[in-house]
Every structure is written in structure tokens, then in C-alpha cells.
């Protein structure tokens, strides 16, 4: 009994130590390249050193750790397992009566620990750190706020629809602003405004040159014109800018609420939120898959195995990332729902892991 426990500690120590050392190395390299790319913006926009360190890079670290976790778990497992195989340690372990299944226990336990860390970062830590990081980027790196929107259609509540021909971020003004109230398939009220300005004091919209048409009395069209009207509806200014950057800043609870609200409104941006949610769940699971593939590939002793195994491992890791991007395109083109599309790479690579694992046992 003591033998397997010693083996567990030995493999787990190698796994965790090699993983975090290699991850630390790549993070340092990424930060150096990122700094060299953005240093001109920092100087030009007079970004304080304190904010660069604490608001940007300290909040960039969790994002980097999570982004590279599955990739470096894979490379880590292949690297130290290939060395163990090359030194005949794997043969000695199996010859001592420890089965291949039992040898996988510390691997999977270590991978599960990293997967839980990744899941916790994805659901709770990274969203808040992303909010600070993105705010810093918009202020000192790129101005992401100076853009306009066109042809916006929303169902803001059951039976109530809003159409905006164009929206200017520069002055927070919507042009050709229309509100339609429906009962079943029948239009009962329509409000058409030449423009609508977001009013921060009332947390609502100030409509200008407004025509209100009331159809509640049947076919009669009752029209009322007003020069200016204040209205509060279930459409806030921030709702117009929920995109792929916004969803990165939401923890799982607010993200689910955003998905539900955007689906109700028929908002095309819901795909960004849905993809983000599924990505947060699929990436930690991939850590376990990559661990099984890594051990299965590298447990056999052969000449030049380390370099060969690392090469195969990197190819498989990047093919996983490639398939993940392809799956996202299925969502963007409305070919597959996010829940299916984002799990496809994991399903495919689970099959590859099962095949390689059974081969390794034989």
C-alpha cells in the first residue's frame, strides 16, 4: 500500500511542479511581448506605472493562466512522462505490480485539481479581473467606445419591440427610434421619434419629435404629436453594447441573466454570451482529456521519444484549439446551438483519448 502512495506523490509532484514552472515561463514571455507591443500606447496616453502593473498585468495573469492551462497540461504530461519512460521508470512501475489504470490515478487527480482551478478562475475570478483590464485598455490602449450601431431590433419585454435605425456613441443618441406594443399579432400602439437621447438623470430616454399612434379602438388611427417626451422602458444604454468584450466581464450568474434577456429580445449578440458560457465549462474538462492523451502517447519507451512525443503533443494541442475555433464558427453561422458546437472538440478528443488509452494498455 505504501508503494502506490509513494508513486502517487512522486507523479503528482512532477506533474504540478513541471506544469506551473512551464506555465510561469510562457506567461513571462507573453507579458514581455505584450509590453513591447503596447509600451508606445502606455507612453502616449500617460498610463501610470501603478495602473499598468496592478490594473492591467495583475488582472491579465488569471486570464493567461486559464488560457494556457489545457495546452501546458498536455505538454507537461508528455514531457515528464516521456522522461520517465526513457529512464525505464514506467517499466519499473508496471513490473512492480501497479497496473496502468492505477498509475493513471495521480495523473487524473492532478489534472482534476488544475481543472477545478481553471473552472473557478473562469466562473468567478477572471470576469472581475477582465472588467478592470478591459477598462484599462479602453482608457490607455485603444478607445473601444467611439463606434456607432445600425439597424437594432429588440424585444425588450413580452409584446413590446424597439427599432433603432442608428445609434451614435459620441452623443448617446438613437435616430429613428420606434416602440411598438403588440397584443398577440395585433399592433395596438406605435411610438415613433426622430431621435432619442439617453438621459442619465432619469435613467431613461428623452424622445424628440414624437408621433404616438393608438390602435386600441380598432381600425381608427389616433395620432398625437409631441415635441419632447421622457420615457422609461426596459432598454438601458449598456444593453446596446453587450458584445464579446462585455461577456468576458460577467460572472456566471449575471452571464446567465444576460443570455436569458438577450434571447427574449432577439438580440444577435446573445451568441457571444452563449459561447463564453460554454467555453468556461469546456476548457477545464479538456484538461482531463489532454492528460489521458498525453500519458497514452508518452508512456512507451522508444528511441528519441521525448522530441517525437512533444512534437505530436503540440500538433494535437493546436488541432484542439483549431477545432474549438471551427466550432465557434458553427455558432456564428447559426449552424449549431452553442451547447453542442462548443462541446464537439471535447467529444472528438475524448474518442481520440479512449483509442490511445486502450492502445497504451495493450
Tab-separated table of C-alpha atoms in Angstrom, residues 86-346:
chain	number	residue	atom	x	y	z
A	86	UNK	CA	13.135	6.934	-21.300
A	87	UNK	CA	14.643	6.227	-17.864
A	88	UNK	CA	12.689	2.930	-17.698
A	89	UNK	CA	10.663	4.237	-14.721
A	90	UNK	CA	7.344	3.340	-16.377
A	91	UNK	CA	8.567	-0.220	-16.970
A	92	UNK	CA	9.668	-0.481	-13.330
A	93	UNK	CA	6.283	0.808	-12.102
A	94	UNK	CA	4.306	-1.668	-14.203
A	95	UNK	CA	6.701	-4.529	-13.351
A	96	UNK	CA	6.158	-3.912	-9.642
A	97	UNK	CA	2.526	-4.958	-9.985
A	98	UNK	CA	0.970	-1.492	-10.406
A	99	UNK	CA	-1.500	-1.584	-13.291
A	100	UNK	CA	-1.666	1.093	-15.981
A	101	UNK	CA	-5.091	2.077	-14.641
A	102	UNK	CA	-3.670	2.540	-11.142
A	103	UNK	CA	-0.734	4.543	-12.476
A	104	UNK	CA	-3.237	6.963	-14.060
A	105	UNK	CA	-4.753	7.860	-10.661
A	106	UNK	CA	-2.190	10.563	-9.654
A	107	UNK	CA	-2.255	11.919	-13.207
A	108	UNK	CA	-6.020	12.312	-13.191
A	109	UNK	CA	-6.073	13.625	-9.612
A	110	UNK	CA	-3.525	16.317	-10.506
A	111	UNK	CA	-5.391	17.124	-13.726
A	112	UNK	CA	-8.678	17.368	-11.789
A	113	UNK	CA	-7.061	19.826	-9.372
A	114	UNK	CA	-5.894	22.004	-12.272
A	115	UNK	CA	-9.310	21.660	-13.970
A	116	UNK	CA	-11.074	22.853	-10.794
A	117	UNK	CA	-8.650	25.769	-10.554
A	118	UNK	CA	-9.395	26.627	-14.186
A	119	UNK	CA	-13.158	26.352	-13.615
A	120	UNK	CA	-13.018	28.587	-10.535
A	121	UNK	CA	-10.955	31.161	-12.404
A	122	UNK	CA	-13.346	31.064	-15.391
A	123	UNK	CA	-16.564	31.401	-13.414
A	124	UNK	CA	-15.635	33.832	-10.646
A	125	UNK	CA	-12.135	35.353	-10.754
A	126	UNK	CA	-11.437	36.148	-14.416
A	127	UNK	CA	-14.696	38.083	-15.107
A	128	UNK	CA	-13.947	40.713	-12.430
A	129	UNK	CA	-10.271	40.910	-13.395
A	130	UNK	CA	-11.281	41.233	-17.071
A	131	UNK	CA	-13.537	44.168	-16.206
A	132	UNK	CA	-10.591	46.070	-14.724
A	133	UNK	CA	-8.244	45.025	-17.532
A	134	UNK	CA	-10.666	45.976	-20.346
A	135	UNK	CA	-11.393	49.313	-18.678
A	136	UNK	CA	-7.650	49.992	-18.579
A	137	UNK	CA	-7.275	49.008	-22.252
A	138	UNK	CA	-10.126	51.277	-23.336
A	139	UNK	CA	-8.524	54.165	-21.475
A	140	UNK	CA	-4.833	53.741	-22.273
A	141	UNK	CA	-4.505	51.328	-25.200
A	142	UNK	CA	-7.445	51.523	-27.604
A	143	UNK	CA	-10.554	53.627	-27.491
A	144	UNK	CA	-13.240	50.983	-27.925
A	145	UNK	CA	-16.149	53.311	-27.298
A	146	UNK	CA	-16.155	55.510	-30.385
A	147	UNK	CA	-18.317	53.435	-32.667
A	148	UNK	CA	-21.880	53.554	-33.946
A	149	UNK	CA	-24.586	50.912	-34.249
A	150	UNK	CA	-27.125	50.385	-37.013
A	151	UNK	CA	-30.486	48.649	-37.504
A	152	UNK	CA	-31.078	47.475	-33.940
A	153	UNK	CA	-34.141	45.304	-33.281
A	154	UNK	CA	-35.071	44.281	-29.732
A	155	UNK	CA	-37.974	42.646	-27.958
A	156	UNK	CA	-37.498	44.424	-24.651
A	157	UNK	CA	-40.439	42.752	-22.912
A	158	UNK	CA	-43.268	40.396	-23.924
A	159	UNK	CA	-45.234	42.191	-26.640
A	160	UNK	CA	-43.015	45.300	-26.726
A	161	UNK	CA	-40.475	45.868	-29.502
A	162	UNK	CA	-37.909	48.586	-30.199
A	163	UNK	CA	-36.309	49.507	-33.501
A	164	UNK	CA	-33.383	51.923	-33.845
A	165	UNK	CA	-32.118	52.860	-37.297
A	166	UNK	CA	-28.770	54.130	-35.987
A	167	UNK	CA	-27.121	54.954	-32.682
A	168	UNK	CA	-24.260	57.376	-32.111
A	169	UNK	CA	-21.954	56.550	-29.216
A	170	UNK	CA	-20.469	60.023	-29.434
A	171	UNK	CA	-23.617	61.747	-28.109
A	172	UNK	CA	-25.618	58.700	-26.836
A	173	UNK	CA	-28.394	59.413	-29.318
A	174	UNK	CA	-30.607	56.951	-31.185
A	175	UNK	CA	-32.085	58.060	-34.521
A	176	UNK	CA	-35.400	56.871	-35.973
A	177	UNK	CA	-36.434	55.409	-32.630
A	178	UNK	CA	-39.610	53.294	-32.667
A	179	UNK	CA	-41.528	51.483	-29.904
A	180	UNK	CA	-44.277	49.031	-30.868
A	181	UNK	CA	-46.754	47.424	-28.452
A	182	UNK	CA	-48.362	44.203	-29.652
A	183	UNK	CA	-51.254	42.127	-28.345
A	184	UNK	CA	-50.913	38.755	-29.993
A	185	UNK	CA	-50.380	39.558	-33.666
A	186	UNK	CA	-52.150	42.926	-33.474
A	187	UNK	CA	-50.370	46.279	-33.217
A	188	UNK	CA	-52.074	48.384	-30.516
A	189	UNK	CA	-49.613	51.276	-30.110
A	190	UNK	CA	-46.683	52.729	-32.004
A	191	UNK	CA	-44.365	55.494	-30.856
A	192	UNK	CA	-42.080	56.993	-33.500
A	193	UNK	CA	-39.417	59.565	-32.595
A	194	UNK	CA	-36.978	61.416	-34.786
A	195	UNK	CA	-34.340	60.872	-32.099
A	196	UNK	CA	-33.956	59.563	-28.551
A	197	UNK	CA	-31.232	60.729	-26.176
A	198	UNK	CA	-30.144	58.700	-23.175
A	199	UNK	CA	-30.807	60.735	-20.018
A	200	UNK	CA	-28.590	59.677	-17.098
A	201	UNK	CA	-30.659	61.667	-14.577
A	202	UNK	CA	-33.892	59.731	-15.237
A	203	UNK	CA	-32.140	56.532	-16.384
A	204	UNK	CA	-34.400	56.624	-19.421
A	205	UNK	CA	-34.792	58.016	-22.943
A	206	UNK	CA	-35.774	61.560	-23.939
A	207	UNK	CA	-37.686	61.312	-27.207
A	208	UNK	CA	-37.871	64.267	-29.610
A	209	UNK	CA	-40.408	64.975	-32.352
A	210	UNK	CA	-42.653	62.146	-31.260
A	211	UNK	CA	-45.691	60.694	-33.054
A	212	UNK	CA	-47.837	58.346	-30.937
A	213	UNK	CA	-50.355	56.196	-32.790
A	214	UNK	CA	-53.047	54.382	-30.785
A	215	UNK	CA	-54.897	51.463	-32.421
A	216	UNK	CA	-56.790	50.210	-29.355
A	217	UNK	CA	-60.137	51.483	-30.697
A	218	UNK	CA	-59.983	49.274	-33.785
A	219	UNK	CA	-59.013	50.480	-37.236
A	220	UNK	CA	-59.066	54.138	-36.185
A	221	UNK	CA	-55.605	55.711	-36.153
A	222	UNK	CA	-55.398	58.193	-33.234
A	223	UNK	CA	-52.242	60.268	-33.704
A	224	UNK	CA	-50.730	62.560	-31.080
A	225	UNK	CA	-47.658	64.700	-31.774
A	226	UNK	CA	-45.339	65.922	-29.005
A	227	UNK	CA	-42.149	67.871	-29.337
A	228	UNK	CA	-40.457	66.048	-26.453
A	229	UNK	CA	-41.319	63.039	-24.252
A	230	UNK	CA	-39.448	61.333	-21.426
A	231	UNK	CA	-39.902	57.574	-21.273
A	232	UNK	CA	-38.531	54.741	-19.182
A	233	UNK	CA	-38.508	51.349	-20.893
A	234	UNK	CA	-36.660	48.056	-20.340
A	235	UNK	CA	-33.823	49.141	-22.612
A	236	UNK	CA	-30.752	50.654	-20.973
A	237	UNK	CA	-27.796	52.300	-22.632
A	238	UNK	CA	-25.472	49.439	-21.636
A	239	UNK	CA	-27.774	46.934	-23.378
A	240	UNK	CA	-26.716	48.347	-26.745
A	241	UNK	CA	-23.081	47.414	-26.140
A	242	UNK	CA	-23.286	43.880	-24.837
A	243	UNK	CA	-20.747	42.159	-27.091
A	244	UNK	CA	-17.841	39.714	-26.897
A	245	UNK	CA	-15.950	42.061	-24.550
A	246	UNK	CA	-18.890	42.610	-22.228
A	247	UNK	CA	-19.468	38.904	-21.631
A	248	UNK	CA	-15.849	38.450	-20.551
A	249	UNK	CA	-16.542	40.669	-17.538
A	250	UNK	CA	-19.606	38.812	-16.197
A	251	UNK	CA	-19.543	36.052	-13.598
A	252	UNK	CA	-21.734	33.030	-14.262
A	253	UNK	CA	-24.903	34.392	-12.589
A	254	UNK	CA	-25.073	37.721	-14.483
A	255	UNK	CA	-23.957	35.911	-17.653
A	256	UNK	CA	-26.959	33.554	-17.441
A	257	UNK	CA	-29.261	36.533	-16.854
A	258	UNK	CA	-27.800	38.315	-19.890
A	259	UNK	CA	-28.321	35.239	-22.088
A	260	UNK	CA	-31.964	34.954	-20.978
A	261	UNK	CA	-32.594	38.671	-21.535
A	262	UNK	CA	-30.920	38.754	-24.947
A	263	UNK	CA	-32.811	35.690	-26.139
A	264	UNK	CA	-36.080	37.329	-25.117
A	265	UNK	CA	-35.115	40.427	-27.077
A	266	UNK	CA	-33.931	38.546	-30.136
A	267	UNK	CA	-30.529	40.183	-29.691
A	268	UNK	CA	-27.965	38.772	-32.168
A	269	UNK	CA	-25.223	39.407	-29.591
A	270	UNK	CA	-26.568	36.519	-27.497
A	271	UNK	CA	-24.177	34.223	-29.365
A	272	UNK	CA	-21.200	35.929	-27.692
A	273	UNK	CA	-22.629	35.288	-24.230
A	274	UNK	CA	-23.633	31.707	-25.067
A	275	UNK	CA	-20.191	30.899	-26.490
A	276	UNK	CA	-18.478	32.433	-23.461
A	277	UNK	CA	-20.585	30.361	-21.065
A	278	UNK	CA	-19.886	27.087	-22.860
A	279	UNK	CA	-16.179	27.906	-23.242
A	280	UNK	CA	-15.865	28.352	-19.479
A	281	UNK	CA	-17.264	24.853	-18.972
A	282	UNK	CA	-15.496	23.034	-21.800
A	283	UNK	CA	-11.940	24.296	-21.266
A	284	UNK	CA	-11.483	22.814	-17.737
A	285	UNK	CA	-12.868	19.485	-18.958
A	286	UNK	CA	-10.271	19.476	-21.753
A	287	UNK	CA	-7.521	19.335	-19.108
A	288	UNK	CA	-8.585	15.775	-18.212
A	289	UNK	CA	-8.807	14.726	-21.859
A	290	UNK	CA	-5.366	16.147	-22.673
A	291	UNK	CA	-3.864	14.374	-19.654
A	292	UNK	CA	-5.135	10.972	-20.796
A	293	UNK	CA	-3.893	11.590	-24.349
A	294	UNK	CA	-0.524	12.801	-23.061
A	295	UNK	CA	0.115	9.750	-20.854
A	296	UNK	CA	-1.095	7.352	-23.544
A	297	UNK	CA	1.267	8.847	-26.107
A	298	UNK	CA	4.381	9.047	-23.956
A	299	UNK	CA	4.269	6.024	-21.629
A	300	UNK	CA	6.054	3.745	-24.103
A	301	UNK	CA	9.868	3.706	-24.224
A	302	UNK	CA	11.398	4.281	-27.642
A	303	UNK	CA	14.437	5.976	-29.151
A	304	UNK	CA	14.101	9.762	-29.482
A	305	UNK	CA	10.728	9.571	-27.739
A	306	UNK	CA	10.801	12.928	-25.918
A	307	UNK	CA	11.200	15.096	-29.016
A	308	UNK	CA	8.836	12.957	-31.066
A	309	UNK	CA	6.164	12.904	-28.360
A	310	UNK	CA	6.386	16.649	-27.733
A	311	UNK	CA	6.024	17.254	-31.481
A	312	UNK	CA	2.919	15.060	-31.674
A	313	UNK	CA	1.585	16.633	-28.485
A	314	UNK	CA	1.941	20.194	-29.771
A	315	UNK	CA	0.274	19.196	-33.058
A	316	UNK	CA	-2.672	17.637	-31.194
A	317	UNK	CA	-2.948	20.583	-28.804
A	318	UNK	CA	-3.115	23.116	-31.618
A	319	UNK	CA	-5.536	20.921	-33.557
A	320	UNK	CA	-7.801	21.041	-30.482
A	321	UNK	CA	-7.629	24.856	-30.483
A	322	UNK	CA	-8.303	24.832	-34.238
A	323	UNK	CA	-11.410	22.655	-33.809
A	324	UNK	CA	-12.573	24.919	-30.976
A	325	UNK	CA	-12.424	27.924	-33.325
A	326	UNK	CA	-14.237	25.985	-36.047
A	327	UNK	CA	-16.949	25.117	-33.527
A	328	UNK	CA	-17.392	28.808	-32.718
A	329	UNK	CA	-17.996	29.463	-36.425
A	330	UNK	CA	-20.862	26.951	-36.315
A	331	UNK	CA	-22.493	29.195	-33.700
A	332	UNK	CA	-21.837	32.426	-35.626
A	333	UNK	CA	-23.383	30.958	-38.774
A	334	UNK	CA	-26.343	29.580	-36.785
A	335	UNK	CA	-25.477	26.028	-37.890
A	336	UNK	CA	-25.389	24.524	-34.391
A	337	UNK	CA	-26.518	25.704	-30.943
A	338	UNK	CA	-23.654	26.770	-28.635
A	339	UNK	CA	-24.167	23.855	-26.224
A	340	UNK	CA	-23.474	21.337	-28.995
A	341	UNK	CA	-20.915	23.258	-31.034
A	342	UNK	CA	-18.600	24.128	-28.145
A	343	UNK	CA	-18.572	20.563	-26.807
A	344	UNK	CA	-17.805	18.974	-30.187
A	345	UNK	CA	-13.987	19.252	-29.811
A	346	UNK	CA	-14.180	17.618	-26.371
